[in-house]
mmCIF file of C-alpha atoms and ligand atoms in Angstrom:
data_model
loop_
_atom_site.group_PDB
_atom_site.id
_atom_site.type_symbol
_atom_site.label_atom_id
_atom_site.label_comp_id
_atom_site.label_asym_id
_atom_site.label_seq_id
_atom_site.Cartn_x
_atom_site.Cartn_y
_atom_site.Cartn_z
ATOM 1 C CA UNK A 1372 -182.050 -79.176 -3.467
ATOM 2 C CA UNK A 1373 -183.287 -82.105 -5.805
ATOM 3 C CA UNK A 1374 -181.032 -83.822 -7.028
ATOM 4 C CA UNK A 1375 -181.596 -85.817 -10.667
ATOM 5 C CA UNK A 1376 -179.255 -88.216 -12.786
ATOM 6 C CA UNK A 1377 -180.169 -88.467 -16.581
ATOM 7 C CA UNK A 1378 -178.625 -91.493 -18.196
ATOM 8 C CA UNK A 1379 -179.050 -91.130 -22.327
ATOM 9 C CA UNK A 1380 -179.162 -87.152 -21.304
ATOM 10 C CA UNK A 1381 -177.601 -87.189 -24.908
ATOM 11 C CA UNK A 1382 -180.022 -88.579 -26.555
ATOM 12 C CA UNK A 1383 -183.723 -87.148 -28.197
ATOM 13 C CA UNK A 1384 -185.931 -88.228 -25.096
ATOM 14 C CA UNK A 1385 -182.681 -87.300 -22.148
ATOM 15 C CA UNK A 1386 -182.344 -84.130 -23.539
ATOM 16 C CA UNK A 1387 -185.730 -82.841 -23.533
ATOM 17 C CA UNK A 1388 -186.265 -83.968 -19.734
ATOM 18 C CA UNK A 1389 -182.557 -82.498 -18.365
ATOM 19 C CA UNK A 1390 -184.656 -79.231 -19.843
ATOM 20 C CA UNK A 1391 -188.045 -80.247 -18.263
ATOM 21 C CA UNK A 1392 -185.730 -81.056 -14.960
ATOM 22 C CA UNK A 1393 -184.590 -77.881 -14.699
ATOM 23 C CA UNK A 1394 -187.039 -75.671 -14.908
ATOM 24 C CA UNK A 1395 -188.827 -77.777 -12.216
ATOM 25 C CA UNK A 1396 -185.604 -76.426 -10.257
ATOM 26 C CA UNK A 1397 -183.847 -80.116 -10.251
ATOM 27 C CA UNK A 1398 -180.021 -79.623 -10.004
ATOM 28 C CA UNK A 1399 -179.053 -82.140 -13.054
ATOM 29 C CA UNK A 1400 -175.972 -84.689 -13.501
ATOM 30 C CA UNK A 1401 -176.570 -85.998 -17.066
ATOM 31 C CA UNK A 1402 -174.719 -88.720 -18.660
ATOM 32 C CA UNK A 1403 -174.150 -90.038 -22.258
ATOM 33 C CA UNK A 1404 -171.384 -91.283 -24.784
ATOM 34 C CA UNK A 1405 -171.694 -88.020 -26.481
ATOM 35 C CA UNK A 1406 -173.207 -84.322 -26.049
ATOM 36 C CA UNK A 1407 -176.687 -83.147 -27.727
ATOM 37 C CA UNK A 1408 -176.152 -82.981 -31.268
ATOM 38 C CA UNK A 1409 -179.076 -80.275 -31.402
ATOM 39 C CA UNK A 1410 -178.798 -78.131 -28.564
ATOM 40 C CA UNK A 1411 -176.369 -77.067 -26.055
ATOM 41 C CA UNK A 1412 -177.167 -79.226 -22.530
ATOM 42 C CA UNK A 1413 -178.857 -77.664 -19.587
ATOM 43 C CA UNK A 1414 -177.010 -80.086 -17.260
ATOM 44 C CA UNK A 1415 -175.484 -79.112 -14.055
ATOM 45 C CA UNK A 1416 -172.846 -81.161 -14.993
ATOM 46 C CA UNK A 1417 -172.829 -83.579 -18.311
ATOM 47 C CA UNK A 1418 -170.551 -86.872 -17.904
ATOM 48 C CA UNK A 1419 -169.406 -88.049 -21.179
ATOM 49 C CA UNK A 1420 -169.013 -91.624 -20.454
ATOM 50 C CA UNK A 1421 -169.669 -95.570 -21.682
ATOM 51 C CA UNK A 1422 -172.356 -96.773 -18.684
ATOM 52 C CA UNK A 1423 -171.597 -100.537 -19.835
ATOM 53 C CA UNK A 1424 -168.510 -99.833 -17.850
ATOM 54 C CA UNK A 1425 -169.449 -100.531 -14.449
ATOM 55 C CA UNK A 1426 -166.648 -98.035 -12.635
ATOM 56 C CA UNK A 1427 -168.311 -95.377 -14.682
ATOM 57 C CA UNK A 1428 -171.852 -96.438 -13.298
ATOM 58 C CA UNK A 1429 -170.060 -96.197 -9.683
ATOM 59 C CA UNK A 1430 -168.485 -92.889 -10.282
ATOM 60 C CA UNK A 1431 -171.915 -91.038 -11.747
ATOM 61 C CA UNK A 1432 -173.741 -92.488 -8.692
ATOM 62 C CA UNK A 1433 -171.546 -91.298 -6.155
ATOM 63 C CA UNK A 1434 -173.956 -88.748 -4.731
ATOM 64 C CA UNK A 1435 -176.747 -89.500 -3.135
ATOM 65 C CA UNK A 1436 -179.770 -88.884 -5.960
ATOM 66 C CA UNK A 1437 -183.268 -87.828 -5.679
ATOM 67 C CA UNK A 1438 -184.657 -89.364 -8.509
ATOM 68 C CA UNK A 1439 -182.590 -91.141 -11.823
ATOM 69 C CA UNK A 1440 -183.598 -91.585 -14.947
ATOM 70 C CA UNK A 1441 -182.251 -94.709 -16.770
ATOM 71 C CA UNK A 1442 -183.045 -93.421 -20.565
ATOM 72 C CA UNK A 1443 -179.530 -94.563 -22.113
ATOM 73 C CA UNK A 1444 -179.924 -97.946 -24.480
ATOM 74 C CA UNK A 1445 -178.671 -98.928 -28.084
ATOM 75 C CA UNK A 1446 -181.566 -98.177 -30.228
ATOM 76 C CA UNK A 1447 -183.109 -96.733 -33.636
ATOM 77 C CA UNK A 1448 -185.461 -96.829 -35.894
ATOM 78 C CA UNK A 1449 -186.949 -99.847 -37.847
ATOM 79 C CA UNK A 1450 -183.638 -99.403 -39.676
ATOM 80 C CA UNK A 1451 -181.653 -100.050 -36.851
ATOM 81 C CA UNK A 1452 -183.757 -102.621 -35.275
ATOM 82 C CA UNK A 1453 -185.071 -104.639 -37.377
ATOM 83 C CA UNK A 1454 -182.333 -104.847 -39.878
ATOM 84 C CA UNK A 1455 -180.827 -108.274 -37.596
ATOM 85 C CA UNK A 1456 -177.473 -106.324 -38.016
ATOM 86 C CA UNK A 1457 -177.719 -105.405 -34.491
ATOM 87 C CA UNK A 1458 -179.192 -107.796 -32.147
ATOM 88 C CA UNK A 1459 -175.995 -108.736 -30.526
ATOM 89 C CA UNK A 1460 -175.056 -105.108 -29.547
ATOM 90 C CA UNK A 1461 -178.854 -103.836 -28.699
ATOM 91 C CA UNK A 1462 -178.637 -107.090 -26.330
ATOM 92 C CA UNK A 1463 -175.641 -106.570 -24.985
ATOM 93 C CA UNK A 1464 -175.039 -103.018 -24.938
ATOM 94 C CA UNK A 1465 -178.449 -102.004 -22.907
ATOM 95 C CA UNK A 1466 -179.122 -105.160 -20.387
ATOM 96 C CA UNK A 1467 -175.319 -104.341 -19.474
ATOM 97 C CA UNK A 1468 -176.123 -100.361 -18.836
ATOM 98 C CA UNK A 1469 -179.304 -101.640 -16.707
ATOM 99 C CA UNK A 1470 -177.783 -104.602 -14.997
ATOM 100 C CA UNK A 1471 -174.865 -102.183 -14.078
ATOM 101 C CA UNK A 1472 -177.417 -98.916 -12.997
ATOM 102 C CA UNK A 1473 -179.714 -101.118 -11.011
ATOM 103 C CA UNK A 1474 -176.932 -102.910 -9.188
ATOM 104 C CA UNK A 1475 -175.145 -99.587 -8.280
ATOM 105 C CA UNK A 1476 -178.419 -98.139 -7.491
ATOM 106 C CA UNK A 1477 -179.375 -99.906 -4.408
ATOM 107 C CA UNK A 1478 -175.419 -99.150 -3.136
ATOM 108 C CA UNK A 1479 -176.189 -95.692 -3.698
ATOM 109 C CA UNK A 1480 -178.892 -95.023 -1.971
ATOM 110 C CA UNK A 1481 -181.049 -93.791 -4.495
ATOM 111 C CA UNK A 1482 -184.594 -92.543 -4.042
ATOM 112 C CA UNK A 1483 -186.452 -93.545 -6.584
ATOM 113 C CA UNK A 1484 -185.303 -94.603 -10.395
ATOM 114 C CA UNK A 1485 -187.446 -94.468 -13.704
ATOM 115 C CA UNK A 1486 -186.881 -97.077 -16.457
ATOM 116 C CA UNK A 1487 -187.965 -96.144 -19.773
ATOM 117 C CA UNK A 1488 -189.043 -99.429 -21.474
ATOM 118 C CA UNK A 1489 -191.021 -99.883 -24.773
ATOM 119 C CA UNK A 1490 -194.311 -100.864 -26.932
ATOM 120 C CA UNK A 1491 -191.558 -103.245 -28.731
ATOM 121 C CA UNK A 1492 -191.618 -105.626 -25.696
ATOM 122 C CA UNK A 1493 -195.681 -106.432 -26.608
ATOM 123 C CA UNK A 1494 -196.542 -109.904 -28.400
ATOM 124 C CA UNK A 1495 -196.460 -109.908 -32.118
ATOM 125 C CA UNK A 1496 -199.457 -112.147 -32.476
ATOM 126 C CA UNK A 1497 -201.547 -109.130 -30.849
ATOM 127 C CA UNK A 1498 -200.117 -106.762 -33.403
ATOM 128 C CA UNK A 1499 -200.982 -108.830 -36.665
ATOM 129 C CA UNK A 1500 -204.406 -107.166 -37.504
ATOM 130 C CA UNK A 1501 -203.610 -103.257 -37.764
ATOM 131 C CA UNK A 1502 -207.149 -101.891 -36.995
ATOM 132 C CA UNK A 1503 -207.143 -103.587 -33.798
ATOM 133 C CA UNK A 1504 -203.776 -104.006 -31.764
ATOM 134 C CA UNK A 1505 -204.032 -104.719 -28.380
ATOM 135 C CA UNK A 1506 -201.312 -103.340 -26.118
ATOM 136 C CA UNK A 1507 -202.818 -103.198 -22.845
ATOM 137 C CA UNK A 1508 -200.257 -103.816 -20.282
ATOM 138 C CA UNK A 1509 -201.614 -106.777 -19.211
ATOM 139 C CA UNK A 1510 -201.279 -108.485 -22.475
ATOM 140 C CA UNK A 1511 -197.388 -108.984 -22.740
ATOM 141 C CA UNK A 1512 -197.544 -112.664 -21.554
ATOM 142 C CA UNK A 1513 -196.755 -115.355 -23.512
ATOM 143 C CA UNK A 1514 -193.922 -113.206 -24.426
ATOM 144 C CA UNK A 1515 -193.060 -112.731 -27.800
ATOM 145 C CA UNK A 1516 -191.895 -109.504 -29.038
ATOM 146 C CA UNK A 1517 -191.225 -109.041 -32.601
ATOM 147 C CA UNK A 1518 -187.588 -107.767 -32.173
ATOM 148 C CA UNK A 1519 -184.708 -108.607 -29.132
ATOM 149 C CA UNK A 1520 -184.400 -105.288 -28.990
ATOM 150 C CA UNK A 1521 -188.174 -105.674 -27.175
ATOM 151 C CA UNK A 1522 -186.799 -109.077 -26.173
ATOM 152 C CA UNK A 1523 -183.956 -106.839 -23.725
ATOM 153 C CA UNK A 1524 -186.840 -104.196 -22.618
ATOM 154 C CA UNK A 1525 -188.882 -106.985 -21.510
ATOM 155 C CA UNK A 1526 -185.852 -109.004 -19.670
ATOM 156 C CA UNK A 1527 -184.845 -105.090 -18.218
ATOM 157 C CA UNK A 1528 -188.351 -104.540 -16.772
ATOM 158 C CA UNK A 1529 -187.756 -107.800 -14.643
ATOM 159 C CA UNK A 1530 -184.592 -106.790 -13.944
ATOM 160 C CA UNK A 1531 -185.626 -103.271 -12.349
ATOM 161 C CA UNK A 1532 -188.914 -104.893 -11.012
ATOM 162 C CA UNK A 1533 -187.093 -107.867 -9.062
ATOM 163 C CA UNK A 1534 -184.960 -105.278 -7.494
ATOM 164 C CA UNK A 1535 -187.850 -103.525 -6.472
ATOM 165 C CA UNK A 1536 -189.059 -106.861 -5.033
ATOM 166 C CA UNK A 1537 -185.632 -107.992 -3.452
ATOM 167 C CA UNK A 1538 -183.522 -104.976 -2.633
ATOM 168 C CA UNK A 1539 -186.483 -102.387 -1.973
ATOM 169 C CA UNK A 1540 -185.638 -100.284 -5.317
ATOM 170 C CA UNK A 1541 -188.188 -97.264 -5.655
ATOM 171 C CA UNK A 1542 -188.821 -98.127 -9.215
ATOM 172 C CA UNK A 1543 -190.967 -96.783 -12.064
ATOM 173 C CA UNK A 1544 -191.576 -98.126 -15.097
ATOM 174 C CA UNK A 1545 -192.696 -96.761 -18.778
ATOM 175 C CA UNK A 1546 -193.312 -98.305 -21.850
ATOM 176 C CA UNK A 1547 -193.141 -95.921 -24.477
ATOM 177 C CA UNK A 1548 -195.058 -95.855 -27.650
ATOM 178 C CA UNK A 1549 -193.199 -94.042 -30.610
ATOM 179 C CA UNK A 1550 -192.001 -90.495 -29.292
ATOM 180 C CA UNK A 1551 -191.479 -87.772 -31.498
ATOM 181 C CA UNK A 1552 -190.580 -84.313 -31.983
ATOM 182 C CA UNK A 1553 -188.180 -81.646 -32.660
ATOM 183 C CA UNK A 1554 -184.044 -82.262 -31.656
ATOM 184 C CA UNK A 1555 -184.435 -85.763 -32.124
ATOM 185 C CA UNK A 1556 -182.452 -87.848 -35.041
ATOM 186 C CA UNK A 1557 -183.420 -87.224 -38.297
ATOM 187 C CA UNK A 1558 -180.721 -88.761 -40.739
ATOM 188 C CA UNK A 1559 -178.208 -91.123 -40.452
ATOM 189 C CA UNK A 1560 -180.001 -94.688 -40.083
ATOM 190 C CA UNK A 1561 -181.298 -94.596 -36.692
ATOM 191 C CA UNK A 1562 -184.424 -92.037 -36.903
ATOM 192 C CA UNK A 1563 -187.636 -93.025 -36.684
ATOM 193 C CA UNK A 1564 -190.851 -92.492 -39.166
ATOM 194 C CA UNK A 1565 -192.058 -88.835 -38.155
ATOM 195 C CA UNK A 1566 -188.932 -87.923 -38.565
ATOM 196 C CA UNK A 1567 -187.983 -89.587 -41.571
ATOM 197 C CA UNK A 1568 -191.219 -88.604 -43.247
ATOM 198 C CA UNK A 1569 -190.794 -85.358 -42.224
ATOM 199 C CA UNK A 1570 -187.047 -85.126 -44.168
ATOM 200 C CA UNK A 1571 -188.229 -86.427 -46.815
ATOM 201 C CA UNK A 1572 -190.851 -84.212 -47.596
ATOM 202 C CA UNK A 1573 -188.583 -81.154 -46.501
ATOM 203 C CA UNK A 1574 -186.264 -82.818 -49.030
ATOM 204 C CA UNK A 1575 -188.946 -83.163 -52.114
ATOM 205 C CA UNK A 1576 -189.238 -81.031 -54.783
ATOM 206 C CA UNK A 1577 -192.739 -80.012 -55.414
ATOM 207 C CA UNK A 1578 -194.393 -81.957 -57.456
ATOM 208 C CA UNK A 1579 -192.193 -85.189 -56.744
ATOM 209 C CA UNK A 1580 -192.326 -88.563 -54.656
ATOM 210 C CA UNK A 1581 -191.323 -89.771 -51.307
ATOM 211 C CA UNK A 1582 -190.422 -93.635 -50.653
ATOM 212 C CA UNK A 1583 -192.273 -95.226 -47.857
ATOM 213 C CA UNK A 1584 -191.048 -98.842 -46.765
ATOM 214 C CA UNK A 1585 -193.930 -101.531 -47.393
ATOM 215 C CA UNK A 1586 -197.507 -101.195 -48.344
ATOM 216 C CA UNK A 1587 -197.937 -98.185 -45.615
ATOM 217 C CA UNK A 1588 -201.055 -99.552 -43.864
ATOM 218 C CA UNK A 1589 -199.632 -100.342 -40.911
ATOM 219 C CA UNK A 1590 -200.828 -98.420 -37.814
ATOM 220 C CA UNK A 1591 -198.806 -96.766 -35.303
ATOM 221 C CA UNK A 1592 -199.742 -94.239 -32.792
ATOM 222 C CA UNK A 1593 -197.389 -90.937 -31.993
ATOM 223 C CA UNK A 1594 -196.841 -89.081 -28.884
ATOM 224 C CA UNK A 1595 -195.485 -85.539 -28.954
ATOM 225 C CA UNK A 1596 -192.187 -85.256 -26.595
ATOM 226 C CA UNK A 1597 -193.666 -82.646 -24.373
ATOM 227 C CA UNK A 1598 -196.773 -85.194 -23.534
ATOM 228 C CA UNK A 1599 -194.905 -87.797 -23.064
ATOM 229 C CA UNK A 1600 -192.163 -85.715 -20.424
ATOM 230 C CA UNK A 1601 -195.370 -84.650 -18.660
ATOM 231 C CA UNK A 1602 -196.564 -88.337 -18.161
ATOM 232 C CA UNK A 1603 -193.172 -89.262 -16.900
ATOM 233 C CA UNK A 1604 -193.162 -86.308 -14.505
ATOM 234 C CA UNK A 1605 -196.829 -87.533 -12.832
ATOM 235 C CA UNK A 1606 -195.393 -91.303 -13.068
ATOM 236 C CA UNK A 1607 -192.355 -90.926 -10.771
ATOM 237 C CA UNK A 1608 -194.428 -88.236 -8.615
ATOM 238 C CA UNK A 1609 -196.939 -91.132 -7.974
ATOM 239 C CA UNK A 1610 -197.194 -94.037 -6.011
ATOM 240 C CA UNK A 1611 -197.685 -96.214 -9.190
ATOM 241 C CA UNK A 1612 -194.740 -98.022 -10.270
ATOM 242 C CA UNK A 1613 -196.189 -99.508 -13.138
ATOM 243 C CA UNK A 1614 -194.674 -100.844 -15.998
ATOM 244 C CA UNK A 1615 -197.338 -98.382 -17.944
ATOM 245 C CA UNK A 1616 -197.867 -97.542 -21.347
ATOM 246 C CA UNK A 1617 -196.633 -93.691 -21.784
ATOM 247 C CA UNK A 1618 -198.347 -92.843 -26.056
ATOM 248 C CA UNK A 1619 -201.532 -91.881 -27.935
ATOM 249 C CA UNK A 1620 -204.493 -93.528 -28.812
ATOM 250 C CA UNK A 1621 -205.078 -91.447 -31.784
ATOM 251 C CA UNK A 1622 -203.774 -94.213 -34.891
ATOM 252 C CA UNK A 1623 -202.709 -93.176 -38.486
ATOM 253 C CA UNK A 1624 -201.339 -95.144 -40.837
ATOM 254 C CA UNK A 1625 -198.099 -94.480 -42.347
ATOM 255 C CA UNK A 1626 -199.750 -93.480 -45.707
ATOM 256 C CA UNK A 1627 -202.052 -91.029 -43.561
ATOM 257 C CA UNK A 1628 -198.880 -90.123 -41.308
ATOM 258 C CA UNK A 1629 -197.059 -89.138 -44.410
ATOM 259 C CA UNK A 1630 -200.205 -87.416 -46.464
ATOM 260 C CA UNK A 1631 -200.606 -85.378 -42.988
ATOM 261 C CA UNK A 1632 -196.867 -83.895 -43.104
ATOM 262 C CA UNK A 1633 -197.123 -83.384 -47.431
ATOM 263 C CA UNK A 1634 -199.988 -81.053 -46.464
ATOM 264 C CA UNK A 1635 -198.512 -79.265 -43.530
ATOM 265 C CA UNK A 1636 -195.772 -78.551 -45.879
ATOM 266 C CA UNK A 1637 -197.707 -77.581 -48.718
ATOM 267 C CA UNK A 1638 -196.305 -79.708 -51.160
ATOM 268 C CA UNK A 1639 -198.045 -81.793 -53.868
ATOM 269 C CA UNK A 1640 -196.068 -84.603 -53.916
ATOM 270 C CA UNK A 1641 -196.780 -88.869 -54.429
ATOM 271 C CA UNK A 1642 -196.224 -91.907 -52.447
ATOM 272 C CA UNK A 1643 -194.284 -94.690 -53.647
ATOM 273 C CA UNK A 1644 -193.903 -97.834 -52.080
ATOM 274 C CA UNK A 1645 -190.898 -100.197 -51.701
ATOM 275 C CA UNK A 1646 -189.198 -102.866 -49.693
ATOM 276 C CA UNK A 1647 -187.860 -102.208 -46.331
ATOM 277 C CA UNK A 1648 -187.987 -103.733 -42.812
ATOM 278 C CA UNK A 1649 -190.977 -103.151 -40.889
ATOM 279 C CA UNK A 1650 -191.727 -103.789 -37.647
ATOM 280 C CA UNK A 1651 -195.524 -105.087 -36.437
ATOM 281 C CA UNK A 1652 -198.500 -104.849 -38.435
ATOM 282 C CA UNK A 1653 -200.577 -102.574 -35.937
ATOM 283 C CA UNK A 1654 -199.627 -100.377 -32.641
ATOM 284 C CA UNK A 1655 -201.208 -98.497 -30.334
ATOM 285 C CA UNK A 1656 -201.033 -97.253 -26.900
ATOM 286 C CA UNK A 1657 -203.974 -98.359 -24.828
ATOM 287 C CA UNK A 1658 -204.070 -95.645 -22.286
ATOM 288 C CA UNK A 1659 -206.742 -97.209 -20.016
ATOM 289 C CA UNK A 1660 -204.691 -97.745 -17.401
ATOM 290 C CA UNK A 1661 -202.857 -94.582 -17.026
ATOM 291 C CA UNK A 1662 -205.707 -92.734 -17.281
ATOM 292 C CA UNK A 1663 -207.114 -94.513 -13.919
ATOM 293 C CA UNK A 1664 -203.876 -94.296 -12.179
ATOM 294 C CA UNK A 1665 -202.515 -91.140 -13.259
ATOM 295 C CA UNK A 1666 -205.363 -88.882 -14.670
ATOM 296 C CA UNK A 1667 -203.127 -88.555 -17.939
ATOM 297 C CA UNK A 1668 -203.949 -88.084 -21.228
ATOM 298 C CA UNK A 1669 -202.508 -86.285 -24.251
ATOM 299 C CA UNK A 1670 -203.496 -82.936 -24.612
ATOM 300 C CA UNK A 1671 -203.445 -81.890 -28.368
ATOM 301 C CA UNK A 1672 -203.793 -84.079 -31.551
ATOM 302 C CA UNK A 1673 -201.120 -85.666 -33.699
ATOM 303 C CA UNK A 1674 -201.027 -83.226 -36.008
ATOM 304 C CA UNK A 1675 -199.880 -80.108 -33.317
ATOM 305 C CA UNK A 1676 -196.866 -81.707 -32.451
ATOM 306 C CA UNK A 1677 -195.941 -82.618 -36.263
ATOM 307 C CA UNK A 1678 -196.254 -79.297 -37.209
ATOM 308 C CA UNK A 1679 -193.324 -78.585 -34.407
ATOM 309 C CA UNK A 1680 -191.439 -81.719 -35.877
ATOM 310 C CA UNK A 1681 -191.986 -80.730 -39.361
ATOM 311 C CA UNK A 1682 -190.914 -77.038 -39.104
ATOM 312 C CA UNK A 1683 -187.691 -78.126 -37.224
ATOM 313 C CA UNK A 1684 -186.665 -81.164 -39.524
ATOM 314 C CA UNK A 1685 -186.542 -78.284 -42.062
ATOM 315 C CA UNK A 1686 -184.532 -75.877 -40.594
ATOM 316 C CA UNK A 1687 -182.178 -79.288 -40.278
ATOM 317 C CA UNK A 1688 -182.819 -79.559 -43.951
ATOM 318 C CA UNK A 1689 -182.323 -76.467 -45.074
ATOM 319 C CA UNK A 1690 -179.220 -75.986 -42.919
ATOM 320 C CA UNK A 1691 -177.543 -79.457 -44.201
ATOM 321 C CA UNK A 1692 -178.123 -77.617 -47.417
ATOM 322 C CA UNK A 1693 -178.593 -80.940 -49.579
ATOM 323 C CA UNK A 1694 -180.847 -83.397 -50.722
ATOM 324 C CA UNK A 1695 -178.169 -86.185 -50.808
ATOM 325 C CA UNK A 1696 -180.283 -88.214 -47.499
ATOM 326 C CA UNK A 1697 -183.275 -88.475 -49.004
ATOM 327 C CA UNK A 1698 -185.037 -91.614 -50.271
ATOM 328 C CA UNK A 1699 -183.219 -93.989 -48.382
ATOM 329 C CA UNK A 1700 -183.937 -94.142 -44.751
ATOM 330 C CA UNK A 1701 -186.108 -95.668 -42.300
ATOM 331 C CA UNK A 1702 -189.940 -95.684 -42.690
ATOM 332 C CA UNK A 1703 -191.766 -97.790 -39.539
ATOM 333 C CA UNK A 1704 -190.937 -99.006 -36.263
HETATM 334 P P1 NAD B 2533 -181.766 -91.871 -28.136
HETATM 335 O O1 NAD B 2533 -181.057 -92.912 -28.929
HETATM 336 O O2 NAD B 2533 -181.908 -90.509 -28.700
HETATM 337 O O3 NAD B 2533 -181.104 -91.745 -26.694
HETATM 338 C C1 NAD B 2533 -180.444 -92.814 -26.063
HETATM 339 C C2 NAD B 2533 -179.112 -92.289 -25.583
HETATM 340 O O4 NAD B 2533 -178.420 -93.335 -24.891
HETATM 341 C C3 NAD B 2533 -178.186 -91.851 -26.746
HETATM 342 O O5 NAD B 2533 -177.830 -90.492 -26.613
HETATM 343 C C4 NAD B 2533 -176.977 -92.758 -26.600
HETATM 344 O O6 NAD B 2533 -175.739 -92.129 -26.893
HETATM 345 C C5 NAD B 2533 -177.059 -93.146 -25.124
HETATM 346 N N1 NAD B 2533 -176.292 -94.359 -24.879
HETATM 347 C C6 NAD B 2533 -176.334 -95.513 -25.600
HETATM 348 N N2 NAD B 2533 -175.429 -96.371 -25.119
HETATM 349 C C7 NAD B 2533 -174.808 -95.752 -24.081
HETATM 350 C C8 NAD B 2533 -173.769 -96.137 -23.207
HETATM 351 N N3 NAD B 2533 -173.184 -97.335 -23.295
HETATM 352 N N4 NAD B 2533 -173.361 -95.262 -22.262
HETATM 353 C C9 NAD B 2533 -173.934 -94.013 -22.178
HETATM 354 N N5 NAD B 2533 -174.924 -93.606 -22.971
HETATM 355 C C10 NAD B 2533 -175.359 -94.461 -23.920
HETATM 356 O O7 NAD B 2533 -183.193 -92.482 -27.790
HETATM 357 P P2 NAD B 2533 -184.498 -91.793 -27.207
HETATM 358 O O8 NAD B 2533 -185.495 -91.754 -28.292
HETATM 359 O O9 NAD B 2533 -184.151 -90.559 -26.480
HETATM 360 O O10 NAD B 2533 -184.973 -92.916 -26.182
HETATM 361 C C11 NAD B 2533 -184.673 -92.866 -24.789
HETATM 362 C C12 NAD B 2533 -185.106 -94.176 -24.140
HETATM 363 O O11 NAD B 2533 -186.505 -94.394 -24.366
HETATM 364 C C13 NAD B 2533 -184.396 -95.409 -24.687
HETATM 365 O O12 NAD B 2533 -184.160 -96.306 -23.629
HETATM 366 C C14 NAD B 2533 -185.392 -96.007 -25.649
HETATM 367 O O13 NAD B 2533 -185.205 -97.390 -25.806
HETATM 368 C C15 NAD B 2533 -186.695 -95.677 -24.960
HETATM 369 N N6 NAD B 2533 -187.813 -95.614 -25.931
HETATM 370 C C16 NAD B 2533 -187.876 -94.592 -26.825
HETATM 371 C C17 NAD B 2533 -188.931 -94.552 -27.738
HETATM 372 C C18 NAD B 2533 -189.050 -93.438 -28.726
HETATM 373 O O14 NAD B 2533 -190.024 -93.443 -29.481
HETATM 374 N N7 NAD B 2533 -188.145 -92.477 -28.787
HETATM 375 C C19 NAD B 2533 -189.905 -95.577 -27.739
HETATM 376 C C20 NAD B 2533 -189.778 -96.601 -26.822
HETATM 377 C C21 NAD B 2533 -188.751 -96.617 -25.898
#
C-alpha cells in the first residue's frame, strides 16, 4: 500500500490533501503541533508533535514513505507577515522544520518529497506596477523578496534542490500563489484576505461598511484549494521537479475581491479604507510553465470557489455567534 507523510496535516492546505490522500487509497501518517481546528482528521495516524525537534523528525520518518509532503511552516496572513513582529520565528521556526525533514529524508529512504514554497519568494521590484506583475519562475533572480518569510522559502527551495543535486532526493517543488477556501483560518490574526473579506461581510450589518487595509488596488490572484490539491497531485506524479508556480491567472483587486463576496452575500454594504500592512503592489501566477509541463490549469473561475469560502466563513460566523472580530484583521498578502 502507499504510504504518505503530511507535515502541517494540521493546517488549511495539510488537511485538505490527508483528505485528497485518502481517497486516492494512500495510507496517511500526518503530523502537526495541533489537530484540525475545522474538521476531524482522516489520518491513519496523526502525530501531534514540534518538527523543529529533530528526534521528532527521526521518529515520524521511521517507515519507509512513498511520497511526503513537507507543508508545515510558521506563517499567516499580511498580518502575520508583514507586521516585522515575526521575522525571527518565521526564519527560524520553518528553515529548522526543512533543514531537519530533508536531512532525515535521505536516511529514510524516502521516495519522493514535495516542498510547498511560495509567490512571496518573487522580487519586489517585479511586483511594483499592479496591472503587470511578473512572476514567471524564471524571474526570482536577483533575489529580493518583499518579506523573510519569502526570504526562508527561497533559502528552503535551495535547500531541498541541493539535496536533490547531492544526496539524490526525489524532490518536487511548488510555489503557491494565495490558496483559499473553506476550513482554513478565518479569525485570529493569521488569515488571509478571502477569508478575512469573507468574515467581514458575514459580520456586516446590511447597509454598513467593511475596512480594507490600504487603497485596495493592489492585485492578487486566488486559487481555490481543490485546484490547487489537483496540481500538486499531477506535480509529484510527474517527472518535473520544478520549483513551479501552483495559482490563477485570473487577477482582482482587493476592492473587486471584496465587491465580489458583498454581492454573493447579498448585502449592500461600503468600503472604507485604512492603514494596514500590505504586502506587494501586484501578484499573479504566471501559469505558462505548468501548463507545458503538466497540462494544468484551473478549472472554474474565482468566483465558484468564493462562493464555497463565503458560505462556510458564515456558518463560522454564525456559529461564533458574535460580531466582536470584525473590523480589525488582515486585508492583503
Ligand atoms: P497553515 O498555517 O494552515 O498550515 C501550516 C501548518 O504547519 C499549521 O497547522 C502549523 O501548526 C504547522 N506547523 C507550524 N510549525 C510547526 C512545527 N514546528 N511542527 C509541526 N507543525 C508545525 O498554512 P497553509 O495555508 O495550509 O499552508 C501550507 C504550506 O503552504 C505552508 O508551508 C505555506 O507556507 C505554504 N503556502 C501557503 C499559501 C496559501 O495561500 N495558503 C501560499 C503560499 C505558500
Amino acid at each position: 500500500m502507499k504510504k504518505a507523510l503530511v507535515c502541517g496535516a494540521g493546517g488549511f492546505i495539510g488537511g485538505h490533501l490527508v483528505k485528497r490522500l485518502k481517497k486516492e487509497g494512500f495510507w496517511v501518517r500526518a503530523v502537526d503541533l495541533k489537530q484540525n481546528e475545522f474538521t476531524v482528521s482522516q489520518a491513519d495516524e496523526f502525530i501531534i508533535g514540534d518538527l523543529t525537534d529533530p528526534l521528532l523528525v527521526q521518529k515520524v520518518l521511521n517507515l519507509r514513505f512513498t511520497e511526503v509532503y513537507q507543508l508545515a511552516a510558521d506563517m499567516g496572513g499580511a498580518g502575520y507577515i508583514f507586521s516585522g513582529e515575526n521575522d525571527a520565528n518565521v526564519m527560524h521556526n520553518s528553515a529548522t522544520i526543512n533543514l531537519n525533514i530533508a536531512n532525515q529524508s535521505v536516511k529514510a529512504g524516502v521516495e519522493k518529497i514535495f516542498y510547498s514554497s511560495s509567490a512571496c519568494i518573487y522580487p519586489a521590484y517585479n511586483q511594483l506596477d499592479p496591472e503587470n506583475p511578473n512572476c514567471a519562475e524564471d524571474s526570482v533572480y536577483p533575489a529580493a523578496p518583499d518579506s523573510d518569510y519569502g526570504w526562508e522559502k527561497l533559502f528552503s527551495e535551495r535547500l531541498f534542490l541541493a539535496y536533490h543535486r547531492n544526496y539524490d532526493l526525489n524532490v518536487r517543488i511548488a510555489r503557491f500563489h494565495n490558496i483559499f477556501g473553506p476550513e482554513g483560518t478565518w479569525t485570529g490574526g493569521r488569515e488571509k484576505s478571502p477569508a478575512a473579506i469573507c468574515r467581514k461581510v458575514a459580520e456586516a450589518q446590511n447597509g454598513g461598511e467593511i475596512e480594507i487595509w490600504g487603497d485596495g488596488k493592489q492585485t492578487r490572484s486566488f486559487l481555490y484549494i481543490d485546484e490547487c490539491l489537483e496540481a500538486v497531485r499531477r506535480l509529484m506524479n510527474s517527472e518535473f521537479t520544478g520549483p513551479v508556480n501552483i495559482g490563477s491567472e485570473e487577477m482582482v483587486t482587493i476592492n473587486e475581491l471584496a465587491q465580489m463576496t458583498i454581492a454573493l452575500s447579498g448585502k449592500k454594504l461600503s468600503i472604507r479604507h485604512v492603514d494596514g500592512p500590505l504586502g506587494v503592489r501586484g501578484r499573479r501566477s504566471d501559469n505558462r510553465l505548468i501548463y507545458e509541463k503538466l497540462q494544468w490549469t484551473p478549472s472554474a473561475p474565482l468566483k465558484t470557489g468564493l462562493a464555497d469560502t463565503y458560505e462556510w466563513v458564515s456558518q463560522q460566523v454564525m456559529k461564533a455567534g458574535t460580531a466582536e472580530y470584525s473590523n480589525t484583521r488582515a486585508i492583503a498578502v
